[in-house]
Amino acid sequence: MLGGAIFGRLWVRLLAVTVTPVLITVVSVALLANYVTVGQFETFIMEDTQQRDDRLERVMERYYQDQGSWAGVGSTVQRMSALTGERLVLTDQGGKVVADSVGQLVDQQQGRNWRRPISLEDANDLRVGTLFVNPLLPGRASSLRVQAFLAEVNRSILIGCGLAVLASVLLTIVFSYRLRGQLAVLMRVTRQIGRGELGLRVPTPEKGDLTELGTAVNRMADDLERQQRARRQMVADVAHELRNPLQNINGYIEALRDGVLPADGHTLGVLASETAVLRRLVDELQDLSLADSGRLTVEAMPVRAQEQVAAVVDSMRPRAQELGLELTSDVPAELPALKADQRRLRQVLANLVQNAFAYTAAGGRVWITSRALPDQIEITISDTGTGIAPEDQPRVFERFYRVDPARARSTGGAGLGLTIARAFVRAMGGEIGVNSRLGDGSHFWIRLPRAEQARPDRKPRPGVPARRPRVGLARP
Ligand code: ADP
């Protein structure tokens, strides 16, 4: 548990990440240096020792030849010892020490396990004595020197290693301290944003990864703030829209209870129409919430514009007659099929025709046309109604937006119809728009993809799913 907590700490991880490679490098360098040095150095020392031994042998043999005996050899042995830096011990052919550069062993008998003898001979190849180099030191001199050299190398490596580890620890501590500081700010602000303080933002002065993280957190806070504002606005709008019909219903019920109004067909008819307004609002809100949560399902299939338009016109004609409006359609039978969810498409068309009815005075005209575009089929619902001012045209698709709230309320609309129509059309992979001139009437068009996505360059590759249409609603 404790180990886990410690290793979970950022600085410990950073330290492990920086120090481990340093240690691995240093240890491998040390091993490699030792391995290479032992071989090379031993050979070098062996050759060097051999040359030196040959030289010693020559000097000593010449002395014997010149002198005819070892008498007075002590000073020569000492000189040679000073030159070579080694202790030299000379014995005669009987094994008795005749000279020792340190002076200790003179006149003693040669030890049995003395090492490194150099045999000395006279001109007739007769053995006249033996010279020992460091006879009492254990091991070979060469390996002793190698060991000394290696110890020196290892000590240097150890010091280097210590410095490298120290430097990386210091750097890690400085770096992680700074990182921790920045992360602490990020965590604190994120926690506060999570608690609902959506106005807070992370300071992002520097460049780098943490700046990106900070920017992402800030963007998330922006989104949350926008969503919260939209949700509040939505609740306020919904409450506002509910209040009117509810007040009406309440008023009528009280009048009925007090006997002010008779419970006749007219009163009940008014009550029924107010409830219908509520019902429509609830249905629209449900569609809106489906679209908002991305759960709007569309079952797109090839459909014919002519059939869909005819069905809508047939169902709306009685209403047009009631309102004194002319409703016609002109959709060529040979138009290619389009890809759409039949139920949603009819809902959109009916909504646009209802709007045209609502904003066109008696005696006016509403007509539906359709044409083929390169990739799409366009259906347009036109009217000779009030028209929409240019500045209002892009806004009519926003939720709860009504150009003239007083008038629209009398039509029973809450300003959601076009928002939902746009969500449906987009979900089917299409687009919706309006061309209108104030006083001249409006042309609401929808464009939906053709059923046969004919263009070869647009064909989805095998195994790659076709791009799903965006289903959510745009925020106001
Ligand atoms: P509603 O449910 O109030 O009709 P919509 O979203 O369908 O809401 O329409 C939004 C607003 O766009 C309407 O309130 C109206 O002002 C305007 N509008 C829609 N269709 C037409 C039209 N055919 N002619 C004139 N104005 C229209």
Coordinates of C-alpha atoms and ligand atoms in Angstrom, one line a residue:
M1 CA 0.0 0.0 0.0
L2 CA 2.7 2.4 1.1
G3 CA 4.9 1.4 -1.8
G4 CA 2.0 2.0 -4.2
A5 CA 1.4 5.4 -2.7
I6 CA 5.1 6.4 -3.0
F7 CA 5.4 5.1 -6.5
G8 CA 2.2 6.9 -7.4
R9 CA 4.0 10.2 -6.6
L10 CA 5.1 12.1 -9.6
W11 CA 8.5 13.1 -8.4
V12 CA 9.3 9.5 -7.5
R13 CA 8.4 8.3 -10.9
L14 CA 10.4 11.1 -12.6
L15 CA 13.3 10.3 -10.4
A16 CA 13.1 6.6 -11.3
V17 CA 12.9 7.5 -15.0
T18 CA 15.9 9.8 -14.9
V19 CA 18.2 7.9 -12.4
T20 CA 17.6 4.4 -13.8
P21 CA 19.1 5.1 -17.2
V22 CA 22.1 6.9 -15.6
L23 CA 22.8 3.9 -13.4
I24 CA 22.4 1.4 -16.2
T25 CA 24.8 3.5 -18.4
V26 CA 27.3 3.8 -15.6
V27 CA 27.3 0.2 -14.6
S28 CA 27.6 -1.0 -18.3
V29 CA 30.4 1.4 -18.9
A30 CA 32.2 0.1 -15.7
L31 CA 31.7 -3.5 -16.7
L32 CA 32.9 -2.8 -20.3
A33 CA 35.9 -0.8 -19.1
N34 CA 36.9 -3.6 -16.7
Y35 CA 36.5 -6.2 -19.3
V36 CA 38.5 -4.4 -22.0
T37 CA 41.1 -3.1 -19.7
V38 CA 42.0 -6.4 -18.1
G39 CA 42.9 -8.1 -21.4
Q40 CA 44.7 -5.1 -23.0
F41 CA 46.5 -4.0 -19.9
E42 CA 47.7 -7.5 -19.0
T43 CA 49.2 -8.0 -22.4
F44 CA 50.8 -4.6 -22.3
I45 CA 52.3 -5.2 -18.9
M46 CA 53.4 -8.7 -19.8
E47 CA 55.4 -7.4 -22.7
D48 CA 56.7 -4.5 -20.7
T49 CA 57.8 -6.9 -17.9
Q50 CA 59.4 -9.3 -20.3
Q51 CA 61.5 -6.5 -21.9
R52 CA 62.5 -5.3 -18.4
D53 CA 63.4 -8.9 -17.3
D54 CA 65.6 -9.3 -20.4
R55 CA 67.3 -6.1 -19.7
L56 CA 67.9 -7.1 -16.0
E57 CA 69.2 -10.5 -17.2
R58 CA 71.7 -8.9 -19.6
V59 CA 73.0 -6.4 -17.1
M60 CA 73.5 -9.0 -14.4
E61 CA 75.1 -11.6 -16.7
R62 CA 77.5 -8.9 -18.0
Y63 CA 78.4 -8.0 -14.5
Y64 CA 79.2 -11.6 -13.7
Q65 CA 81.2 -12.0 -16.9
D66 CA 83.1 -8.8 -16.2
Q67 CA 83.7 -9.6 -12.5
G68 CA 83.9 -13.3 -12.6
S69 CA 81.9 -13.5 -9.4
W70 CA 79.0 -11.8 -7.6
A71 CA 81.3 -9.9 -5.3
G72 CA 80.2 -6.2 -4.9
V73 CA 77.0 -6.7 -6.9
G74 CA 74.9 -5.1 -4.1
S75 CA 75.3 -1.5 -5.5
T76 CA 74.4 -2.7 -9.1
V77 CA 71.3 -4.5 -7.7
Q78 CA 70.3 -1.4 -5.9
R79 CA 70.7 0.8 -8.9
M80 CA 68.7 -1.5 -11.1
S81 CA 66.0 -1.6 -8.4
A82 CA 65.8 2.2 -8.3
L83 CA 65.5 2.2 -12.1
T84 CA 62.8 -0.4 -12.3
G85 CA 61.0 0.5 -9.1
E86 CA 60.9 -3.2 -8.0
R87 CA 62.5 -5.0 -5.2
L88 CA 65.3 -7.2 -6.6
V89 CA 66.9 -10.2 -4.9
L90 CA 69.9 -12.0 -6.3
T91 CA 71.0 -15.6 -5.3
D92 CA 74.1 -17.5 -6.4
Q93 CA 74.1 -20.9 -7.9
G94 CA 73.7 -22.4 -4.4
G95 CA 70.5 -20.5 -3.7
K96 CA 72.1 -18.1 -1.2
V97 CA 71.1 -14.5 -1.3
V98 CA 74.1 -12.4 -2.4
A99 CA 72.2 -9.1 -2.9
D100 CA 68.8 -7.7 -1.9
S101 CA 67.9 -4.1 -2.9
V102 CA 66.2 -3.8 0.5
G103 CA 69.1 -5.4 2.2
Q104 CA 67.0 -7.8 4.4
L105 CA 67.6 -11.2 2.9
V106 CA 71.4 -11.1 2.3
D107 CA 73.1 -14.4 3.2
Q108 CA 69.8 -16.1 3.7
Q109 CA 68.8 -19.1 1.7
Q110 CA 66.4 -18.7 -1.2
G111 CA 62.7 -19.4 -0.3
R112 CA 61.0 -22.3 -1.9
N113 CA 58.0 -20.4 -3.1
W114 CA 59.7 -17.3 -4.3
R115 CA 58.2 -16.1 -7.5
R116 CA 59.4 -14.8 -10.9
P117 CA 62.9 -16.1 -11.1
I118 CA 65.2 -14.9 -13.9
S119 CA 67.9 -17.5 -14.5
L120 CA 71.4 -16.0 -15.0
E121 CA 74.1 -17.8 -17.0
D122 CA 77.7 -17.2 -17.9
A123 CA 79.3 -17.3 -21.3
N124 CA 79.4 -21.1 -21.2
D125 CA 75.7 -21.3 -20.5
L126 CA 76.3 -22.5 -16.9
R127 CA 73.9 -21.2 -14.3
V128 CA 75.6 -18.7 -12.1
G129 CA 72.6 -17.4 -10.1
T130 CA 69.0 -16.3 -10.1
L131 CA 67.5 -12.8 -9.9
F132 CA 64.1 -12.5 -8.3
V133 CA 61.7 -9.5 -8.9
N134 CA 59.5 -8.9 -5.9
P135 CA 59.9 -12.5 -4.7
L136 CA 57.8 -12.1 -1.6
L137 CA 54.7 -10.4 -3.1
P138 CA 51.7 -12.6 -3.7
G139 CA 50.5 -13.0 -7.3
R140 CA 52.1 -11.8 -10.4
A141 CA 53.2 -8.2 -10.5
S142 CA 51.4 -7.7 -13.8
S143 CA 48.0 -8.6 -12.2
L144 CA 48.8 -6.5 -9.2
R145 CA 49.3 -3.5 -11.5
V146 CA 46.1 -4.3 -13.4
Q147 CA 44.2 -4.5 -10.2
A148 CA 45.6 -1.2 -9.1
F149 CA 44.7 0.4 -12.5
L150 CA 41.2 -1.1 -12.4
A151 CA 40.6 0.1 -8.9
E152 CA 41.6 3.6 -10.1
V153 CA 39.2 3.3 -13.2
N154 CA 36.4 2.0 -11.0
R155 CA 36.9 4.8 -8.5
S156 CA 36.7 7.4 -11.3
I157 CA 33.6 5.7 -12.6
L158 CA 32.0 5.6 -9.2
I159 CA 32.7 9.3 -8.7
G160 CA 31.3 10.1 -12.2
C161 CA 28.3 7.9 -11.3
G162 CA 27.7 9.7 -8.1
L163 CA 27.9 13.1 -9.8
A164 CA 25.5 12.0 -12.6
V165 CA 23.0 10.6 -10.1
L166 CA 23.3 13.8 -8.0
A167 CA 22.8 16.0 -11.0
S168 CA 19.7 14.0 -12.2
V169 CA 18.2 13.9 -8.7
L170 CA 18.6 17.7 -8.4
L171 CA 17.2 18.3 -11.9
T172 CA 14.3 16.0 -11.2
I173 CA 13.5 17.7 -7.9
V174 CA 13.6 21.1 -9.5
F175 CA 11.6 20.0 -12.5
S176 CA 9.0 18.0 -10.5
Y177 CA 8.6 20.8 -8.0
R178 CA 7.7 23.2 -10.9
L179 CA 5.5 20.6 -12.6
R180 CA 3.7 19.8 -9.3
G181 CA 3.1 23.5 -8.8
Q182 CA 1.5 23.8 -12.2
L183 CA -0.5 20.6 -11.8
A184 CA -1.7 21.7 -8.3
V185 CA -3.2 24.8 -9.9
L186 CA -4.8 22.7 -12.6
M187 CA -6.2 20.2 -10.1
R188 CA -7.5 22.9 -7.8
V189 CA -9.2 24.8 -10.6
T190 CA -10.6 21.6 -12.2
R191 CA -12.0 20.5 -8.8
Q192 CA -13.6 23.9 -8.3
I193 CA -15.1 23.8 -11.8
G194 CA -16.4 20.3 -11.0
R195 CA -18.1 21.8 -7.9
G196 CA -19.9 24.2 -10.1
E197 CA -17.7 27.3 -10.1
L198 CA -17.9 27.5 -13.9
G199 CA -16.6 31.0 -14.1
L200 CA -13.1 29.9 -13.1
R201 CA -10.3 29.4 -15.7
V202 CA -6.8 27.9 -15.5
P203 CA -4.0 30.4 -16.1
T204 CA -2.1 29.3 -19.3
P205 CA 0.8 31.7 -19.7
E206 CA 3.5 29.3 -21.0
K207 CA 3.8 27.1 -24.0
G208 CA 3.9 23.3 -23.6
D209 CA 1.9 20.3 -22.8
L210 CA 0.5 21.7 -19.6
T211 CA -0.7 24.8 -21.5
E212 CA -2.6 22.4 -23.9
L213 CA -4.1 20.7 -20.9
G214 CA -5.0 24.0 -19.3
T215 CA -6.6 25.2 -22.6
A216 CA -8.5 21.9 -22.8
V217 CA -9.8 22.4 -19.2
N218 CA -10.8 26.0 -20.0
R219 CA -12.6 24.9 -23.2
M220 CA -14.4 22.3 -21.1
A221 CA -15.4 25.0 -18.6
D222 CA -16.6 27.2 -21.5
D223 CA -18.7 24.4 -22.8
L224 CA -20.1 23.6 -19.4
E225 CA -20.9 27.2 -18.8
R226 CA -22.6 27.5 -22.2
Q227 CA -24.6 24.3 -21.5
Q228 CA -25.6 25.5 -18.1
R229 CA -26.8 28.9 -19.5
A230 CA -28.7 27.0 -22.3
R231 CA -30.3 24.7 -19.7
R232 CA -31.4 27.6 -17.6
Q233 CA -32.7 29.4 -20.6
M234 CA -34.5 26.3 -21.7
V235 CA -36.2 25.8 -18.3
A236 CA -37.2 29.5 -18.3
D237 CA -38.6 29.2 -21.8
V238 CA -40.5 26.0 -21.1
A239 CA -42.0 27.5 -17.9
H240 CA -43.0 30.6 -19.9
E241 CA -44.6 28.5 -22.7
L242 CA -46.5 26.3 -20.2
R243 CA -47.8 29.3 -18.2
N244 CA -50.1 30.6 -20.9
P245 CA -52.2 27.5 -21.8
L246 CA -52.2 26.5 -18.1
Q247 CA -53.5 29.9 -17.1
N248 CA -56.2 29.7 -19.8
I249 CA -57.2 26.2 -18.7
N250 CA -57.3 27.3 -15.1
G251 CA -59.4 30.3 -15.9
Y252 CA -61.9 28.3 -17.8
I253 CA -62.1 25.6 -15.1
E254 CA -62.7 28.2 -12.4
A255 CA -65.4 29.9 -14.5
L256 CA -67.0 26.5 -15.0
R257 CA -66.9 25.8 -11.2
D258 CA -68.3 29.2 -10.4
G259 CA -71.1 28.7 -12.9
V260 CA -69.9 31.8 -14.9
L261 CA -69.5 29.8 -18.0
P262 CA -71.8 26.9 -19.1
A263 CA -70.1 23.5 -19.7
D264 CA -71.2 23.6 -23.4
G265 CA -69.5 22.5 -26.6
H266 CA -67.8 25.9 -27.1
T267 CA -66.2 26.0 -23.6
L268 CA -65.1 22.4 -23.8
G269 CA -63.7 23.1 -27.3
V270 CA -61.6 25.9 -26.0
L271 CA -60.3 23.7 -23.2
A272 CA -59.5 20.9 -25.7
S273 CA -57.6 23.3 -27.9
E274 CA -55.6 24.7 -25.0
T275 CA -54.8 21.1 -23.9
A276 CA -53.8 20.4 -27.5
V277 CA -51.3 23.3 -27.3
L278 CA -49.8 21.7 -24.1
R279 CA -49.7 18.3 -25.8
R280 CA -47.9 19.7 -28.8
L281 CA -45.4 21.5 -26.6
V282 CA -44.7 18.3 -24.7
D283 CA -44.2 16.3 -27.9
E284 CA -41.9 19.0 -29.2
L285 CA -39.9 19.0 -26.0
Q286 CA -39.6 15.3 -26.2
D287 CA -38.2 15.4 -29.8
L288 CA -35.9 18.2 -28.7
S289 CA -34.5 16.2 -25.8
L290 CA -34.0 13.2 -28.0
A291 CA -32.0 15.4 -30.5
D292 CA -30.1 17.1 -27.6
S293 CA -29.0 13.8 -26.2
G294 CA -28.0 12.4 -29.6
R295 CA -30.7 9.6 -29.4
L296 CA -32.6 10.7 -32.4
T297 CA -32.8 7.6 -34.6
V298 CA -33.4 7.9 -38.3
E299 CA -34.1 4.9 -40.5
A300 CA -33.1 6.3 -43.8
M301 CA -34.3 4.5 -46.9
P302 CA -35.0 5.4 -50.5
V303 CA -38.2 7.4 -50.8
R304 CA -39.9 9.3 -53.6
A305 CA -40.4 13.0 -53.1
Q306 CA -43.6 12.9 -55.2
E307 CA -45.2 10.3 -52.9
Q308 CA -44.2 12.0 -49.7
V309 CA -45.4 15.5 -50.9
A310 CA -48.7 14.0 -52.1
A311 CA -49.4 12.4 -48.8
V312 CA -48.7 15.6 -46.9
V313 CA -50.8 17.7 -49.3
D314 CA -53.7 15.2 -49.1
S315 CA -53.7 15.3 -45.3
M316 CA -53.4 19.1 -45.1
R317 CA -55.9 20.0 -47.9
P318 CA -59.0 20.1 -45.6
R319 CA -57.3 22.5 -43.3
A320 CA -56.2 24.7 -46.2
Q321 CA -59.8 24.9 -47.4
E322 CA -60.9 25.8 -43.8
L323 CA -58.4 28.7 -43.8
G324 CA -59.3 29.8 -47.4
L325 CA -55.8 29.0 -48.7
E326 CA -54.8 27.3 -52.0
L327 CA -52.5 24.3 -51.5
T328 CA -50.9 22.8 -54.6
S329 CA -47.8 20.8 -55.4
D330 CA -45.7 20.3 -58.5
V331 CA -43.2 17.4 -58.1
P332 CA -42.0 15.7 -61.3
A333 CA -42.6 11.9 -61.1
E334 CA -39.2 11.2 -62.7
L335 CA -37.2 12.8 -59.9
P336 CA -34.6 10.3 -58.5
A337 CA -35.4 8.8 -55.1
L338 CA -33.9 10.5 -52.0
K339 CA -32.7 8.9 -48.8
A340 CA -34.8 9.8 -45.8
D341 CA -36.7 8.5 -42.8
Q342 CA -40.3 8.6 -44.2
R343 CA -42.0 9.4 -40.9
R344 CA -39.5 12.2 -40.0
L345 CA -39.6 13.6 -43.5
R346 CA -43.5 13.8 -43.4
Q347 CA -43.3 15.4 -40.0
V348 CA -40.9 18.1 -41.3
L349 CA -43.0 18.7 -44.5
A350 CA -46.2 19.0 -42.4
N351 CA -44.5 21.4 -40.0
L352 CA -43.4 23.6 -42.8
V353 CA -46.8 23.6 -44.5
Q354 CA -48.5 24.3 -41.1
N355 CA -46.1 27.3 -40.6
A356 CA -47.0 28.5 -44.2
F357 CA -50.7 28.3 -43.3
A358 CA -50.1 30.1 -40.0
Y359 CA -48.4 33.1 -41.6
T360 CA -50.4 33.4 -44.8
A361 CA -53.7 35.3 -44.8
A362 CA -56.9 33.9 -46.3
G363 CA -56.9 34.0 -50.0
G364 CA -53.2 33.3 -50.1
R365 CA -51.3 30.4 -51.7
V366 CA -49.1 27.7 -50.5
W367 CA -47.3 25.4 -52.9
I368 CA -44.7 22.7 -52.9
T369 CA -42.1 22.1 -55.6
S370 CA -39.1 19.8 -55.9
R371 CA -36.0 19.5 -58.1
A372 CA -32.8 17.5 -58.4
L373 CA -29.4 18.9 -57.4
P374 CA -26.1 17.2 -58.2
D375 CA -26.1 15.2 -55.0
Q376 CA -29.4 16.0 -53.4
I377 CA -33.1 16.4 -53.9
E378 CA -34.6 19.7 -52.9
I379 CA -38.2 20.2 -51.7
T380 CA -39.4 23.8 -51.3
I381 CA -42.5 24.9 -49.4
S382 CA -43.5 28.4 -50.6
D383 CA -46.2 30.8 -49.4
T384 CA -47.5 34.2 -50.2
G385 CA -47.6 35.1 -46.5
T386 CA -45.9 37.7 -44.3
G387 CA -42.4 36.8 -45.2
I388 CA -39.4 37.1 -42.8
A389 CA -37.0 40.0 -42.4
P390 CA -33.4 39.2 -43.4
E391 CA -32.1 39.6 -39.9
D392 CA -34.7 37.1 -38.6
Q393 CA -34.1 34.5 -41.2
P394 CA -31.1 32.8 -39.6
R395 CA -32.7 33.0 -36.2
V396 CA -36.0 31.3 -37.0
F397 CA -34.3 27.9 -36.6
E398 CA -33.2 28.7 -33.0
R399 CA -35.1 27.2 -30.2
F400 CA -38.0 29.3 -28.8
Y401 CA -37.4 32.0 -31.4
R402 CA -40.5 33.7 -32.8
V403 CA -40.4 36.7 -35.0
D404 CA -43.7 38.0 -33.5
P405 CA -44.4 36.2 -30.2
A406 CA -47.9 37.6 -29.8
R407 CA -48.9 36.4 -33.3
A408 CA -47.2 33.1 -33.1
R409 CA -48.8 32.3 -29.8
S410 CA -52.2 32.5 -31.5
T411 CA -51.0 29.8 -33.9
G412 CA -50.1 27.6 -30.9
G413 CA -46.4 27.4 -31.8
A414 CA -43.7 27.7 -29.1
G415 CA -40.9 28.5 -31.5
L416 CA -39.6 24.9 -31.5
G417 CA -41.0 23.6 -34.8
L418 CA -38.2 24.8 -37.1
T419 CA -35.5 23.8 -34.5
I420 CA -36.9 20.2 -34.5
A421 CA -37.2 20.2 -38.3
R422 CA -33.6 21.2 -38.6
A423 CA -32.5 18.5 -36.2
F424 CA -34.5 15.9 -38.2
V425 CA -33.1 17.0 -41.6
R426 CA -29.6 17.1 -40.3
A427 CA -30.0 13.6 -38.8
M428 CA -31.0 12.4 -42.2
G429 CA -27.8 14.0 -43.7
G430 CA -29.5 17.0 -45.2
E431 CA -29.8 20.7 -44.8
I432 CA -32.6 23.2 -44.3
G433 CA -32.9 26.9 -45.1
V434 CA -35.2 29.8 -46.0
N435 CA -35.3 32.5 -48.7
S436 CA -37.8 35.2 -47.9
R437 CA -38.8 38.8 -48.4
L438 CA -40.8 40.7 -45.9
G439 CA -44.3 41.1 -47.3
D440 CA -43.6 38.8 -50.3
G441 CA -43.8 35.4 -48.6
S442 CA -41.3 32.7 -47.8
H443 CA -39.6 29.7 -49.5
F444 CA -38.5 27.1 -46.9
W445 CA -36.2 24.5 -48.6
I446 CA -34.9 21.1 -47.5
R447 CA -32.1 19.3 -49.3
L448 CA -31.7 15.5 -48.7
P449 CA -29.1 13.2 -50.2
R450 CA -30.0 11.2 -53.3
A451 CA -30.7 7.5 -52.6
E452 CA -28.1 6.3 -55.1
Q453 CA -24.9 8.0 -53.8
A454 CA -24.0 7.9 -57.5
R455 CA -20.6 9.7 -57.6
P456 CA -17.8 7.0 -57.6
D457 CA -15.4 9.3 -55.8
R458 CA -17.8 9.6 -52.9
K459 CA -18.3 5.8 -52.6
P460 CA -17.4 4.6 -49.1
R461 CA -14.4 2.3 -49.1
P462 CA -15.1 -1.3 -48.1
G463 CA -14.8 -1.9 -44.4
V464 CA -15.1 1.9 -43.7
P465 CA -18.5 2.7 -42.3
A466 CA -20.3 5.6 -44.0
R467 CA -20.2 8.8 -42.0
R468 CA -23.1 9.1 -39.7
P469 CA -25.1 12.3 -39.9
R470 CA -24.9 14.7 -37.0
V471 CA -27.9 14.2 -34.8
G472 CA -27.6 16.8 -32.0
L473 CA -29.2 20.2 -32.1
A474 CA -27.1 23.4 -32.5
R475 CA -27.2 25.5 -29.4
P476 CA -28.7 28.9 -29.5
Ligands
ADP1 P1 -43.6 28.0 -34.2 O1 -43.9 26.7 -33.5 O2 -43.9 29.2 -33.3 O3 -44.2 28.1 -35.6 P2 -41.2 27.6 -35.6 O4 -39.9 27.2 -35.1 O5 -41.9 26.7 -36.5 O6 -42.1 28.0 -34.4 O7 -41.0 29.0 -36.3 C1 -40.3 30.0 -35.7 C2 -40.7 31.4 -36.2 O8 -40.4 31.5 -37.5 C3 -42.2 31.6 -36.1 O9 -42.6 32.0 -34.9 C4 -42.4 32.6 -37.2 O10 -42.2 33.9 -36.7 C5 -41.4 32.3 -38.2 N1 -41.9 31.6 -39.4 C6 -41.9 30.3 -39.5 N2 -42.4 29.9 -40.7 C7 -42.8 31.0 -41.3 C8 -43.5 31.3 -42.5 N3 -43.8 30.4 -43.4 N4 -43.7 32.6 -42.8 C9 -43.4 33.6 -41.9 N5 -42.7 33.4 -40.7 C10 -42.5 32.1 -40.4

